[in-house]
Coordinates of C-alpha atoms (C1' of nucleotides) in Angstrom, one line a residue:
Chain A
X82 CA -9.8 -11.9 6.7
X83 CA -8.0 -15.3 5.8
X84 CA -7.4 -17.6 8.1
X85 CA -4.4 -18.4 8.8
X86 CA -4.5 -20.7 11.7
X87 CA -4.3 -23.5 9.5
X88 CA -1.1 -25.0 8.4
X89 CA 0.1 -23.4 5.4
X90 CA 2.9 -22.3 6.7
X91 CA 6.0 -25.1 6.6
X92 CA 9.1 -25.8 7.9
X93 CA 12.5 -24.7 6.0
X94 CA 14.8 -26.8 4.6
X95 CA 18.4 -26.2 6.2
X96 CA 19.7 -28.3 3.6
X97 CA 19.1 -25.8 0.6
X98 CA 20.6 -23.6 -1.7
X99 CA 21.2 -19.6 -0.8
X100 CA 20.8 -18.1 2.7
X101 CA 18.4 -19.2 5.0
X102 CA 16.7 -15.3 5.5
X103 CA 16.6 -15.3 1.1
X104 CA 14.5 -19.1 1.4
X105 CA 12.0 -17.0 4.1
X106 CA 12.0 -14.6 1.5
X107 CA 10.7 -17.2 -1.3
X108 CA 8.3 -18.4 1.0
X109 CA 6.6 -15.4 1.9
X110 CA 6.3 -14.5 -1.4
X111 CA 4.9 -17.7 -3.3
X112 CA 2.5 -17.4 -0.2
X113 CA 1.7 -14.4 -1.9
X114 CA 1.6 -15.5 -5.2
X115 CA -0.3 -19.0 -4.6
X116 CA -3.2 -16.3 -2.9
X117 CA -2.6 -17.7 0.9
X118 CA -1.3 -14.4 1.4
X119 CA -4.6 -11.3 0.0
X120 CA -4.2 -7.9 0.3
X121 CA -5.0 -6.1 4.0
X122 CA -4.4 -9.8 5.4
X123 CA -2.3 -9.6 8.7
X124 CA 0.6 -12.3 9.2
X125 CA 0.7 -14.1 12.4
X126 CA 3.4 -12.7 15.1
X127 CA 6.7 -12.7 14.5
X128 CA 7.6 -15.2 17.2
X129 CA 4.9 -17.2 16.6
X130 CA 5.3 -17.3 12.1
X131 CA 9.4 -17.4 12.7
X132 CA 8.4 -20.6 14.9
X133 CA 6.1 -21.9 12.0
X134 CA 8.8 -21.8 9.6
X135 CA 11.6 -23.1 11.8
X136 CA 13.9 -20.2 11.7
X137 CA 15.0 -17.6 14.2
X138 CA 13.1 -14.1 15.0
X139 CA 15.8 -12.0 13.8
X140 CA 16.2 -14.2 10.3
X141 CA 12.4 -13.7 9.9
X142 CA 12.7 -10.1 10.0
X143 CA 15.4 -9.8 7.4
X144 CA 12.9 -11.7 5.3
X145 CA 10.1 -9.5 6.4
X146 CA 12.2 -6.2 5.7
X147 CA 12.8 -7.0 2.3
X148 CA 9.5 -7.2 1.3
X149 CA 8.9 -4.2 3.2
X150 CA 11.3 -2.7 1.3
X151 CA 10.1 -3.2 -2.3
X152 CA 6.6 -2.1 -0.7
X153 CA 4.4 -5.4 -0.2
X154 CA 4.8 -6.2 3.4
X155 CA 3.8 -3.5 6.0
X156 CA 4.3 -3.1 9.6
X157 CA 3.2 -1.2 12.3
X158 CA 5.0 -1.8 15.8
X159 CA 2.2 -2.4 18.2
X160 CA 0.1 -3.7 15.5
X161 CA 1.5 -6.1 13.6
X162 CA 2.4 -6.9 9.6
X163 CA -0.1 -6.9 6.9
X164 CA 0.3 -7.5 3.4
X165 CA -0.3 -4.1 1.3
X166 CA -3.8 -3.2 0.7
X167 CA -4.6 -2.7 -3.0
X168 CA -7.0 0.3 -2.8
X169 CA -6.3 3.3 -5.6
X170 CA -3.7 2.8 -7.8
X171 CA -0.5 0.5 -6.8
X172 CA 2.3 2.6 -6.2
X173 CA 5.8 1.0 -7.0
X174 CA 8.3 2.6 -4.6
X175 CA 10.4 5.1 -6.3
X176 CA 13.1 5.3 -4.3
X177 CA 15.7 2.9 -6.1
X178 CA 14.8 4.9 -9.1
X179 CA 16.1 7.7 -7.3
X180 CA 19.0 5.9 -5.7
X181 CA 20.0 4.6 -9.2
X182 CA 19.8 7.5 -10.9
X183 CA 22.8 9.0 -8.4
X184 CA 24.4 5.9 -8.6
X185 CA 24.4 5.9 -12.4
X186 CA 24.2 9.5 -13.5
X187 CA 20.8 9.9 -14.7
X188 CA 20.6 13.5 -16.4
X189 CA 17.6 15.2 -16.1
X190 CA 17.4 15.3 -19.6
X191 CA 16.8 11.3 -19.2
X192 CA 14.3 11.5 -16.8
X193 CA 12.3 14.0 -18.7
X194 CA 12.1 11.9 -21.5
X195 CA 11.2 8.7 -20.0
X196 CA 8.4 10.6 -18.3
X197 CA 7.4 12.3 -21.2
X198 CA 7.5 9.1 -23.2
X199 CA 5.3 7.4 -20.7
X200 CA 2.6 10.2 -20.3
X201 CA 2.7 10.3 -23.9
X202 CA 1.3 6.3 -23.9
X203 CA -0.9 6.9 -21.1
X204 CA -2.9 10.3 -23.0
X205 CA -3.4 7.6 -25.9
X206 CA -5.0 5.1 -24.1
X207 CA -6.9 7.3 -22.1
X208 CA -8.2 8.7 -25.5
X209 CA -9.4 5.6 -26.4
X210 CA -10.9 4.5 -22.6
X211 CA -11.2 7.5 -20.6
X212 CA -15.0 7.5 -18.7
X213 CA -17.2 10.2 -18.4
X214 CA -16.7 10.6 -15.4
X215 CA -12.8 10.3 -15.7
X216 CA -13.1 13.2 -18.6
X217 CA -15.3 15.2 -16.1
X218 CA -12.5 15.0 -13.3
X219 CA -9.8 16.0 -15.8
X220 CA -12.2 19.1 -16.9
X221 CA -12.5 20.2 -13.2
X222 CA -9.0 20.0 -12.8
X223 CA -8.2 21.8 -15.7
X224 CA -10.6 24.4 -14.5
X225 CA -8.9 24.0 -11.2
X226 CA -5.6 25.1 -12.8
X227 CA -7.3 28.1 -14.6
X228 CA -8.6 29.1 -11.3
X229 CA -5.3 28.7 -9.7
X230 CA -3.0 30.9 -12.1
X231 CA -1.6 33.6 -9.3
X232 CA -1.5 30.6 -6.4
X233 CA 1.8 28.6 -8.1
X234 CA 1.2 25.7 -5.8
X235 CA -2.3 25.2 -5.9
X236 CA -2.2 25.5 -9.9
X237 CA 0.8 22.2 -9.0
X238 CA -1.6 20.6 -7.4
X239 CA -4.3 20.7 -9.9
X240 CA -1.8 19.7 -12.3
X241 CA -0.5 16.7 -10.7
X242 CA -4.5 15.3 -9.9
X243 CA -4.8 15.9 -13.6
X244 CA -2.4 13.8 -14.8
X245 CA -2.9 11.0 -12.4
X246 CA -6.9 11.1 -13.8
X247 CA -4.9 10.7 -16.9
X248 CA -3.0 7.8 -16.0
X249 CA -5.8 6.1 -14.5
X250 CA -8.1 6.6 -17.4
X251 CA -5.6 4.9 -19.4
X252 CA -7.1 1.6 -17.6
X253 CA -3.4 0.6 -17.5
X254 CA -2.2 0.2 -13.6
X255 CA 1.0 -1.1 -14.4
X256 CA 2.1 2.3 -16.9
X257 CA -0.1 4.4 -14.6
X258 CA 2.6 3.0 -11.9
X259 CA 5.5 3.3 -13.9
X260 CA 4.5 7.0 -14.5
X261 CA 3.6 7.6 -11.0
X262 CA 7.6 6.4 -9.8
X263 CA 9.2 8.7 -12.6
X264 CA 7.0 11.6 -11.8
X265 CA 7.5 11.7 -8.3
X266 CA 11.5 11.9 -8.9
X267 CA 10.9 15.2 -10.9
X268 CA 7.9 16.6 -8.6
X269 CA 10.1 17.0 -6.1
X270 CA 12.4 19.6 -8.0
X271 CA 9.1 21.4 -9.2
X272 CA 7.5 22.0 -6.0
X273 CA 10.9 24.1 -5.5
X274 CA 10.6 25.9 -9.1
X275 CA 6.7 26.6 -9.3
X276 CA 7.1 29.3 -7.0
X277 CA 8.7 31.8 -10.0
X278 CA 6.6 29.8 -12.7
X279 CA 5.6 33.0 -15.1
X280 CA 3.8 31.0 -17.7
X281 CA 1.1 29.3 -15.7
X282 CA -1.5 30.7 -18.1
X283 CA 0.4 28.6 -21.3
X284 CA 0.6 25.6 -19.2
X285 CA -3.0 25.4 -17.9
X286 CA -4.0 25.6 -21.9
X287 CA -1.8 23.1 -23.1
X288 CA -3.5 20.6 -20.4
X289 CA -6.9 21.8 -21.9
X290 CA -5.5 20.9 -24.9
X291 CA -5.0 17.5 -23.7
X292 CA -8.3 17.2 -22.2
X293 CA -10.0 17.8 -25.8
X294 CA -7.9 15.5 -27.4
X295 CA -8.9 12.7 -24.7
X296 CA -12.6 13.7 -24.9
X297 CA -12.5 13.4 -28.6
X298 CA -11.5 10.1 -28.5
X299 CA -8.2 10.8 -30.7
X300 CA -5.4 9.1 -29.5
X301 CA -3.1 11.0 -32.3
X302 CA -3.7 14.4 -31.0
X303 CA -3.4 13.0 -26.8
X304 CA -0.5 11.8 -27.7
X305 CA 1.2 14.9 -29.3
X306 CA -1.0 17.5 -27.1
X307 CA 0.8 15.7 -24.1
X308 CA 4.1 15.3 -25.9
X309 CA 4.2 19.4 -26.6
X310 CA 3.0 19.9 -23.0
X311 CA 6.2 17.9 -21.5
X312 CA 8.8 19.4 -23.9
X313 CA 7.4 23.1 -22.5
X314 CA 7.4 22.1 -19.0
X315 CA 11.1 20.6 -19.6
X316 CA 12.3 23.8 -21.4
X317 CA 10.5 25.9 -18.2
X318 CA 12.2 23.8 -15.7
X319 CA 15.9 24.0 -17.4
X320 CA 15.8 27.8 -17.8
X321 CA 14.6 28.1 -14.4
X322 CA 17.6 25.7 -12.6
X323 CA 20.1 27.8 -15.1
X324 CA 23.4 27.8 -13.1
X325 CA 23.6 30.4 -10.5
X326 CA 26.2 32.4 -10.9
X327 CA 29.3 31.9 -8.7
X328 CA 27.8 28.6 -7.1
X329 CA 31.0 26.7 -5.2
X330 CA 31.6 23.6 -6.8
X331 CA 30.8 21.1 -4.0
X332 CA 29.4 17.2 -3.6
X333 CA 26.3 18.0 -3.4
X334 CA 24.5 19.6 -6.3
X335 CA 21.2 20.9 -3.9
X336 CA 18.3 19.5 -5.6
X337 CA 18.6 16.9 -3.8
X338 CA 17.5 14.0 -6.4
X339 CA 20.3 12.9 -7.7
X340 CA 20.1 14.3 -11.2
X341 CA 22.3 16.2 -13.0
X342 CA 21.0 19.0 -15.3
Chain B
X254 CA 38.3 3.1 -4.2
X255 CA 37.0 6.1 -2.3
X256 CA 38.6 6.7 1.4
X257 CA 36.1 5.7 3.8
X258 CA 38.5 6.1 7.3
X259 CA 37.2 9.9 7.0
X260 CA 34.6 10.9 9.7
X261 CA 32.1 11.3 7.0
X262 CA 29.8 9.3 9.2
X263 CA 28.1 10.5 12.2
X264 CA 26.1 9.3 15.0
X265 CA 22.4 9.5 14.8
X266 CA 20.4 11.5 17.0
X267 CA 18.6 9.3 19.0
X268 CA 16.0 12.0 18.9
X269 CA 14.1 12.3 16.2
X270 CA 10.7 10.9 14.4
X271 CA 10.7 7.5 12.9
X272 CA 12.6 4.5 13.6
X273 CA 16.3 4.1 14.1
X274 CA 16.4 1.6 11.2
X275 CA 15.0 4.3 8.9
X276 CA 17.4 6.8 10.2
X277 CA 20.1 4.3 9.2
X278 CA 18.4 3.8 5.6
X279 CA 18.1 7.9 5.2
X280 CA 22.4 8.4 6.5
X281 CA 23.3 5.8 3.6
X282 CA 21.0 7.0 1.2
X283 CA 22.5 10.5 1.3
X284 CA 25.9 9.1 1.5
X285 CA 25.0 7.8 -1.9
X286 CA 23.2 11.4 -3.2
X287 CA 26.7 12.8 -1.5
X288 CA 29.0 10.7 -3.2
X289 CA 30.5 9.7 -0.4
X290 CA 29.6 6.5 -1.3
X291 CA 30.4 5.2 -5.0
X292 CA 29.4 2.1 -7.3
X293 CA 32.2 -0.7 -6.3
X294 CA 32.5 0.8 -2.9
X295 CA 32.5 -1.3 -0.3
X296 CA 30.8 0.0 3.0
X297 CA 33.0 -0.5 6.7
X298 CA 32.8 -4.0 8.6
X299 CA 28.9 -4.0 10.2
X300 CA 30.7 -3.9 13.4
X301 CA 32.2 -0.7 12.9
X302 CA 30.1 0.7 10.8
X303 CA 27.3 0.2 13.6
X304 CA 29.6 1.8 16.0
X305 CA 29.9 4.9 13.9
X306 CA 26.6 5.6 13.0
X307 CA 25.7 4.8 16.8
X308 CA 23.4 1.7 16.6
X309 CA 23.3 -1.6 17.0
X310 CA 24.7 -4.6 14.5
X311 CA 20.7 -5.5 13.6
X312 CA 19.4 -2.8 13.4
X313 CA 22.3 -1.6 10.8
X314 CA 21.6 -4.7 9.0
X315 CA 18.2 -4.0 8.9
X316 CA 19.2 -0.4 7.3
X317 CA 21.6 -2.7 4.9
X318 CA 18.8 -5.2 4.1
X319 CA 16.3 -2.7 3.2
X320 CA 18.7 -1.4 0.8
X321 CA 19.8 -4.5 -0.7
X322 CA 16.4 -5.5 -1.4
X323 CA 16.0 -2.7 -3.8
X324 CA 19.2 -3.2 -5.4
X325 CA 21.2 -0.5 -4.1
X326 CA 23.5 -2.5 -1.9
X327 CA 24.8 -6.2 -2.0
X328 CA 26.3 -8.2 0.9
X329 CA 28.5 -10.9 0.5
X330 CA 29.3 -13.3 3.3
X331 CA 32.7 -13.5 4.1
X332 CA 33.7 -10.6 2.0
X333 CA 32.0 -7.2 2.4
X334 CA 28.9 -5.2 1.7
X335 CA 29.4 -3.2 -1.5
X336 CA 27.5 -0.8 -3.3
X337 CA 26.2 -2.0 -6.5
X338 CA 28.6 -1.4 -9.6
X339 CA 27.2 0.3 -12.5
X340 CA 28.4 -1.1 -15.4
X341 CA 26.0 -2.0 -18.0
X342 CA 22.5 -1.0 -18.4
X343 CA 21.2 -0.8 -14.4
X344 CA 18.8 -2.9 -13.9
X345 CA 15.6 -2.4 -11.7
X346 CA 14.6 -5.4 -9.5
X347 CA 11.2 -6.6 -11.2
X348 CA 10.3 -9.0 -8.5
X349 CA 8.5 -5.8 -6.9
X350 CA 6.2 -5.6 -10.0
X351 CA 5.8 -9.4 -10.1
X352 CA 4.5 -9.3 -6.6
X353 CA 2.5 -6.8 -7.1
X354 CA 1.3 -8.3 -10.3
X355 CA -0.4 -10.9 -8.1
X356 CA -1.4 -8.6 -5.3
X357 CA -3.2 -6.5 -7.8
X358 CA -4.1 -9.1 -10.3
X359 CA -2.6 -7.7 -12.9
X360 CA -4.2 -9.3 -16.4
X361 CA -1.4 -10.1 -19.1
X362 CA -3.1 -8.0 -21.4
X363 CA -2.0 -5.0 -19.0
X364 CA 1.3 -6.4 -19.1
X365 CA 1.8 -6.8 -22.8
X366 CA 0.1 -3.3 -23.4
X367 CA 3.1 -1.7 -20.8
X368 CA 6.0 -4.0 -22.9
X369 CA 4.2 -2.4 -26.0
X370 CA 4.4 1.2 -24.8
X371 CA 7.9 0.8 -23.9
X372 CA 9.2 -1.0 -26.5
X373 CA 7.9 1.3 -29.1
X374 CA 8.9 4.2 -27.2
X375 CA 12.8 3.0 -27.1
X376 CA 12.1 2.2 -30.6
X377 CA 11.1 5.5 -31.6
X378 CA 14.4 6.6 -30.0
X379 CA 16.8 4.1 -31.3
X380 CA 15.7 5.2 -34.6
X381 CA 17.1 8.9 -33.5
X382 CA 19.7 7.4 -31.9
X383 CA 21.4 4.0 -33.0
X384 CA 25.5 4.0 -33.7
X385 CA 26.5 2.0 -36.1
X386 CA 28.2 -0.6 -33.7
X387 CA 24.2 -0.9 -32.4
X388 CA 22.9 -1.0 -35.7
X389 CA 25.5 -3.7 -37.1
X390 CA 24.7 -5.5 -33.1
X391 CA 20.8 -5.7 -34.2
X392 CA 21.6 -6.7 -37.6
X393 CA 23.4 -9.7 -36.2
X394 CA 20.4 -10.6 -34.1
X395 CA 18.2 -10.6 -36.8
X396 CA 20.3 -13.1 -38.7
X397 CA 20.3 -15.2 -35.8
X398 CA 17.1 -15.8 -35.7
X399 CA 17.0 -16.8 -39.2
X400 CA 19.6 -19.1 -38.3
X401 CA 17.9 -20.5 -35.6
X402 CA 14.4 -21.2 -37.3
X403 CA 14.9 -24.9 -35.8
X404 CA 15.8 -24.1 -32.7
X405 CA 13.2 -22.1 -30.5
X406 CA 14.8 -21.7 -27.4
X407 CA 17.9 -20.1 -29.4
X408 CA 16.1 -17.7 -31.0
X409 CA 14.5 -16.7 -27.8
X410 CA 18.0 -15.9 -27.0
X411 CA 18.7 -13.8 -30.4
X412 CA 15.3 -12.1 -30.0
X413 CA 15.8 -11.0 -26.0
X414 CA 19.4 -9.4 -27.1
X415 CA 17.6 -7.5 -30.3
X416 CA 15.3 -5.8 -27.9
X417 CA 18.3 -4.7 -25.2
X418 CA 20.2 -3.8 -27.8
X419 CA 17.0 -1.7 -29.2
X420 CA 16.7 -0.4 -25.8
X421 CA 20.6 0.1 -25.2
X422 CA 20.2 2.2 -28.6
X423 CA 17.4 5.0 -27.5
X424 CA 20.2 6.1 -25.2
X425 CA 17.8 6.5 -22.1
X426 CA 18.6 4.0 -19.4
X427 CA 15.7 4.8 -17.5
X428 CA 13.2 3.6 -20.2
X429 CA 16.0 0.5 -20.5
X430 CA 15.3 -0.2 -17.0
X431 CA 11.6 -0.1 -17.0
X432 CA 11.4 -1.9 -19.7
X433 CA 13.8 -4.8 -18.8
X434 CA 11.7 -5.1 -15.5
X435 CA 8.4 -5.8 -17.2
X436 CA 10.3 -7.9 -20.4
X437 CA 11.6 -10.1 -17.4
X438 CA 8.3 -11.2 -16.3
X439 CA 6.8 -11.8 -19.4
X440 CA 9.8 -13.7 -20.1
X441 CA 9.2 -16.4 -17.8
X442 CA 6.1 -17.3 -19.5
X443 CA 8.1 -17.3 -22.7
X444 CA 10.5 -19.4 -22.6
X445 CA 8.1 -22.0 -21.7
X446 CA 5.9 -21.4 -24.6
X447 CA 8.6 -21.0 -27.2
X448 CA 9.4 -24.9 -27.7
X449 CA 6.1 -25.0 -29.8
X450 CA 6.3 -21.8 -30.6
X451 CA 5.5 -22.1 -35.1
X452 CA 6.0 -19.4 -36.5
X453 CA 9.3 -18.2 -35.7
X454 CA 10.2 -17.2 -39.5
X455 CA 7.5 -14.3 -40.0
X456 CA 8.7 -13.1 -35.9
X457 CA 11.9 -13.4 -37.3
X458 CA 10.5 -10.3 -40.3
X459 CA 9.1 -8.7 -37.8
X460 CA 12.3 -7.9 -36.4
X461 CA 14.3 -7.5 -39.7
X462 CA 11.3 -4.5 -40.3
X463 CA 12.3 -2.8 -36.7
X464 CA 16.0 -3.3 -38.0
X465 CA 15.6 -1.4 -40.7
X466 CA 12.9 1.0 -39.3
X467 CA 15.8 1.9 -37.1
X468 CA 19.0 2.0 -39.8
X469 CA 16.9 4.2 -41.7
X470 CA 16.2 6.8 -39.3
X471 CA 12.7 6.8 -39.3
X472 CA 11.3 6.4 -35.8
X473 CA 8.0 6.4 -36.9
X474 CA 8.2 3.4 -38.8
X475 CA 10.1 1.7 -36.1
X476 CA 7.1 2.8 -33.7
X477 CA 4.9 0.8 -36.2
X478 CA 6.9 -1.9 -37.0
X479 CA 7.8 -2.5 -32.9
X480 CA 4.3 -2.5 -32.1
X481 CA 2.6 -4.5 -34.8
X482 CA 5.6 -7.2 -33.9
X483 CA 4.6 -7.2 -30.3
X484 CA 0.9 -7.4 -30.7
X485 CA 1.5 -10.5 -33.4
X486 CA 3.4 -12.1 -30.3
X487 CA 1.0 -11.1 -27.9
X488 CA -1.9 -13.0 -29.9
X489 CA 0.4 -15.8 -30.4
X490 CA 1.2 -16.3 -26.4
X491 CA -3.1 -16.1 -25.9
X492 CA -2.8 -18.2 -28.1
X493 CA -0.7 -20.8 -26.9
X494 CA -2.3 -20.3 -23.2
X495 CA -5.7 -21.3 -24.0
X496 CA -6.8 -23.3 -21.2
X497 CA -6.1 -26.6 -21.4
X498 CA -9.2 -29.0 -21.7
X499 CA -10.4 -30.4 -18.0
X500 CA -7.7 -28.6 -15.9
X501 CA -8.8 -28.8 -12.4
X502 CA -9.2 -25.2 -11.0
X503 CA -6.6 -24.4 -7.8
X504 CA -5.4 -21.3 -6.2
X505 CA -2.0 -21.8 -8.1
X506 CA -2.3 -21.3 -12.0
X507 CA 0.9 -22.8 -13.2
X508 CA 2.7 -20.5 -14.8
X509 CA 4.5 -19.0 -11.7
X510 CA 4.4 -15.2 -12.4
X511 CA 1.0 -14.3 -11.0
X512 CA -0.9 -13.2 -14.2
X513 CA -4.1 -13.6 -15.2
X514 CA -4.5 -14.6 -18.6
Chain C
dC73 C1' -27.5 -0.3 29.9
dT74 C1' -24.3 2.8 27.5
dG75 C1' -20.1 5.2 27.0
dT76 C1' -15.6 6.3 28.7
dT77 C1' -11.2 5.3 30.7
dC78 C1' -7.4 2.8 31.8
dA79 C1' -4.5 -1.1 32.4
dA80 C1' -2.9 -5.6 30.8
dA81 C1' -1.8 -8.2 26.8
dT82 C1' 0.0 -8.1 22.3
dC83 C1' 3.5 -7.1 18.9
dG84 C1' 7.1 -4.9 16.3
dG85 C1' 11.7 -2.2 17.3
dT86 C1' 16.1 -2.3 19.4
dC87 C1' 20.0 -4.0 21.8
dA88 C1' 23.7 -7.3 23.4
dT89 C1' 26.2 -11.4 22.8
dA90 C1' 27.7 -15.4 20.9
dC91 C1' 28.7 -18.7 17.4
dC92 C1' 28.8 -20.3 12.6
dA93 C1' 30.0 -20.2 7.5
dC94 C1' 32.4 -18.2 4.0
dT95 C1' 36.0 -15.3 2.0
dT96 C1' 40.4 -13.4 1.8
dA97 C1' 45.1 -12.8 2.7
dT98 C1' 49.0 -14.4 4.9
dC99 C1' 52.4 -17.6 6.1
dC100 C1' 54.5 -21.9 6.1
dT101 C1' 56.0 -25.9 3.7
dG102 C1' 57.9 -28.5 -0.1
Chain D
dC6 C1' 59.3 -19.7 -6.0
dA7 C1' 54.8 -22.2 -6.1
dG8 C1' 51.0 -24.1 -3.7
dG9 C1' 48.3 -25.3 0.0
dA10 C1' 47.4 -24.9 5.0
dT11 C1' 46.1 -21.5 8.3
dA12 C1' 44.3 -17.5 10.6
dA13 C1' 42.0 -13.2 10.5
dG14 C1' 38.1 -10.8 8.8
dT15 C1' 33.3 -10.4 7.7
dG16 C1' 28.5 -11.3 6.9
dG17 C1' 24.7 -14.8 8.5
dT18 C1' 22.1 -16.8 12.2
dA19 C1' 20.6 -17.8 16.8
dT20 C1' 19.2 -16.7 21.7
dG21 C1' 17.4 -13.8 25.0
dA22 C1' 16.0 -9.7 26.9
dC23 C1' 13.8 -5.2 27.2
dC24 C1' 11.4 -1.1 25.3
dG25 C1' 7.6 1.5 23.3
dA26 C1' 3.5 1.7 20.5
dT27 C1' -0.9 -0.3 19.7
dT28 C1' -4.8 -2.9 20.6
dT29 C1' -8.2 -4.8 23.4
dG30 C1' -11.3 -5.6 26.9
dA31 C1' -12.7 -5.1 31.5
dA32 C1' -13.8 -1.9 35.1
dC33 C1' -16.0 2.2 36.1
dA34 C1' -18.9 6.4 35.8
dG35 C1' -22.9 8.3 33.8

DNA sequence: CTGTTCAAATCGGTCATACCACTTATCCTG
DNA sequence: CAGGATAAGTGGTATGACCGATTTGAACAG
């Protein structure tokens, strides 16, 4: 681990611009960014860093929570704080997604599209980078789904691991994440649907189809071999969360993401 | 603004997994899915807004600080805490990506290659898409870089409006968003390149080719002509970034956003 | 000597209280 | 009636304390 005995941490200026919890902020994170700061590396106590940097325990934690927030700080009472480890695939929180699509609105409709515009540019460049033993994975896990047809949520998970393979074979972490924070908005209104999925036989094709394409190196056909395989899977999922009949209007709409079909 | 006397919050039970803090997050995050809670809104006093919910003043700020650091909430001293206002395109908070940019080392090439996959996504839509009003908007742009052949740091300005107003066009805000938040960081880098920046008349075509990509409905050719304008500026920014002779190596490398070249 | 157990130290989570700085609205003054 | 002084309201910060989870290392049993 770093040490970080030595003296890198200084003393805030009261005379400054903006609050003094948004200069701990800055501090912490050009820490990060000047590489004082790696990945797994534990920060000194809280009484002891808020002491470093001249400011109070409780103004430290503001600091500490924000960047807890947007995912790069971690702690663990008992243990301490650590800076994110940066194992597998970085993961951007997707929870102001989620908040900002109540806040604004977001229809589904949006959200598919985005998704299906990003999968779309991952299944290219995965056509053109894709390992062998990337292509293997996504062959298993299409076999998976095959396998899976009359166990709805297994066949989900299959499909899921598949796409991620796809996303990471696109050797792009920042779409890979992007995809990731959109994805997880919508899985959580298809875990509730895949239980009366009927056409699980259509979809595991379609992600064979995509498979090919990636194995042939032809970024064309990815591309449009994802692209049909969205637009189906949107079409299944609005048919399936067709407006109950007689449903009391009320504030909640009971998907519980936000979106509005 | 919405009534906020009613007993629409309630205590938390003091048993239950987690944290209290995350309890708080959870009871204003469903406020928000509920409705309850509106863009413009602005939340009760901390004091008795603690009181309701049944904790203490920090450890509702906490709840409040985790939420403002992902651009949900904003807190002004002296007048209130409010929720975020929606007009105009949301906007996602890219200092999470920047920071993970430099936990991850994220190379620029990655960067670039995500603007690229964006960018000719929202292109593609605009080309569906685009009103007149946005068309004419674009149009306007593109003559203002002509106009501003002499004057880089202008036509930075025209060309950063052309591509909002691109992205405005497709109609999806979510691809908007994600797009703004990795534009923004590449940005940075931008602006300080641009002042000897040379060939500003053939970028300048570039975007007169989207322009009319997109007025004539073709989102094909706006695909194309997006993408061969960003990878011409991509080569450009390498480069304009080659390493300058004898620069001393150090753990900062200068240009602040935590890329690798 | 090895492995287990348990207790003390460590550290984040929460609470209570007080004071400061800024904003807003009110009221007084000219 | 207009404008500035004033007071109330509200978020920001600081201090201090205690709690609970985690870690660690020493004491103990094998």
């Amino acid at each position: 681990m770093t040490d970080l005995n030595s003296d890198i941490f200084k003393h805030i200026d009261p005379e400054r611009r903006g609050t003094t919890s948004e200069e701990v902020i800055s501090q912490l994170r050009e820490m990060i960014h000047r590489g004082d700061l790696r990945p797994g590396d534990r920060l000194p106590p809280e009484r002891d860093l808020a002491k470093m940097l001249g400011v109070s325990r409780p103004t430290l934690r503001a600091g500490i929570r924000s960047l807890a927030a947007v995912g790069v700080l971690q702690s663990r009472q008992g243990a301490g704080t650590f800076v994110v480890k940066a194992d597998g695939p970085p993961s951007l929180d997707s929870s102001p997604l989620r908040l900002m699509a109540s806040l604004h609105g977001f229809t589904s409709a949006e959200m598919f599209e985005a998704r299906q515009a990003l999968e779309m540019a991952v299944a290219g460049l995965a056509a053109e980078r894709a390992t062998g033993d990337q292509m293997a994975t996504m062959a298993e896990e299409v076999a998976g789904m095959f396998a899976s047809l009359d166990d709805p949520e297994q066949f989900l998970v299959h499909d899921v691991r598949f796409h991620q393979t796809v996303a990471a074979a696109s050797g792009n972490r920042i779409l890979t994440s992007l995809m990731n924070m959109v994805a997880t908005i919508l899985f959580d209104t298809r875990i509730k649907t895949v239980k009366r999925a009927t056409d699980l036989k259509e979809s595991a094709e379609m992600h064979r189809h995509v498979y090919r394409a990636i194995r042939e190196h032809d970024p064309e056909a990815a591309r449009h071999a994802m692209s049909a395989h969205l637009s189906k899977a949107q079409r299944a999922w609005e048919s399936e969360v067709e407006v109950p009949e007689g449903s009391a209007p009320d504030n909640s709409n009971g998907n519980g993401n936000g979106l509005a079909p």
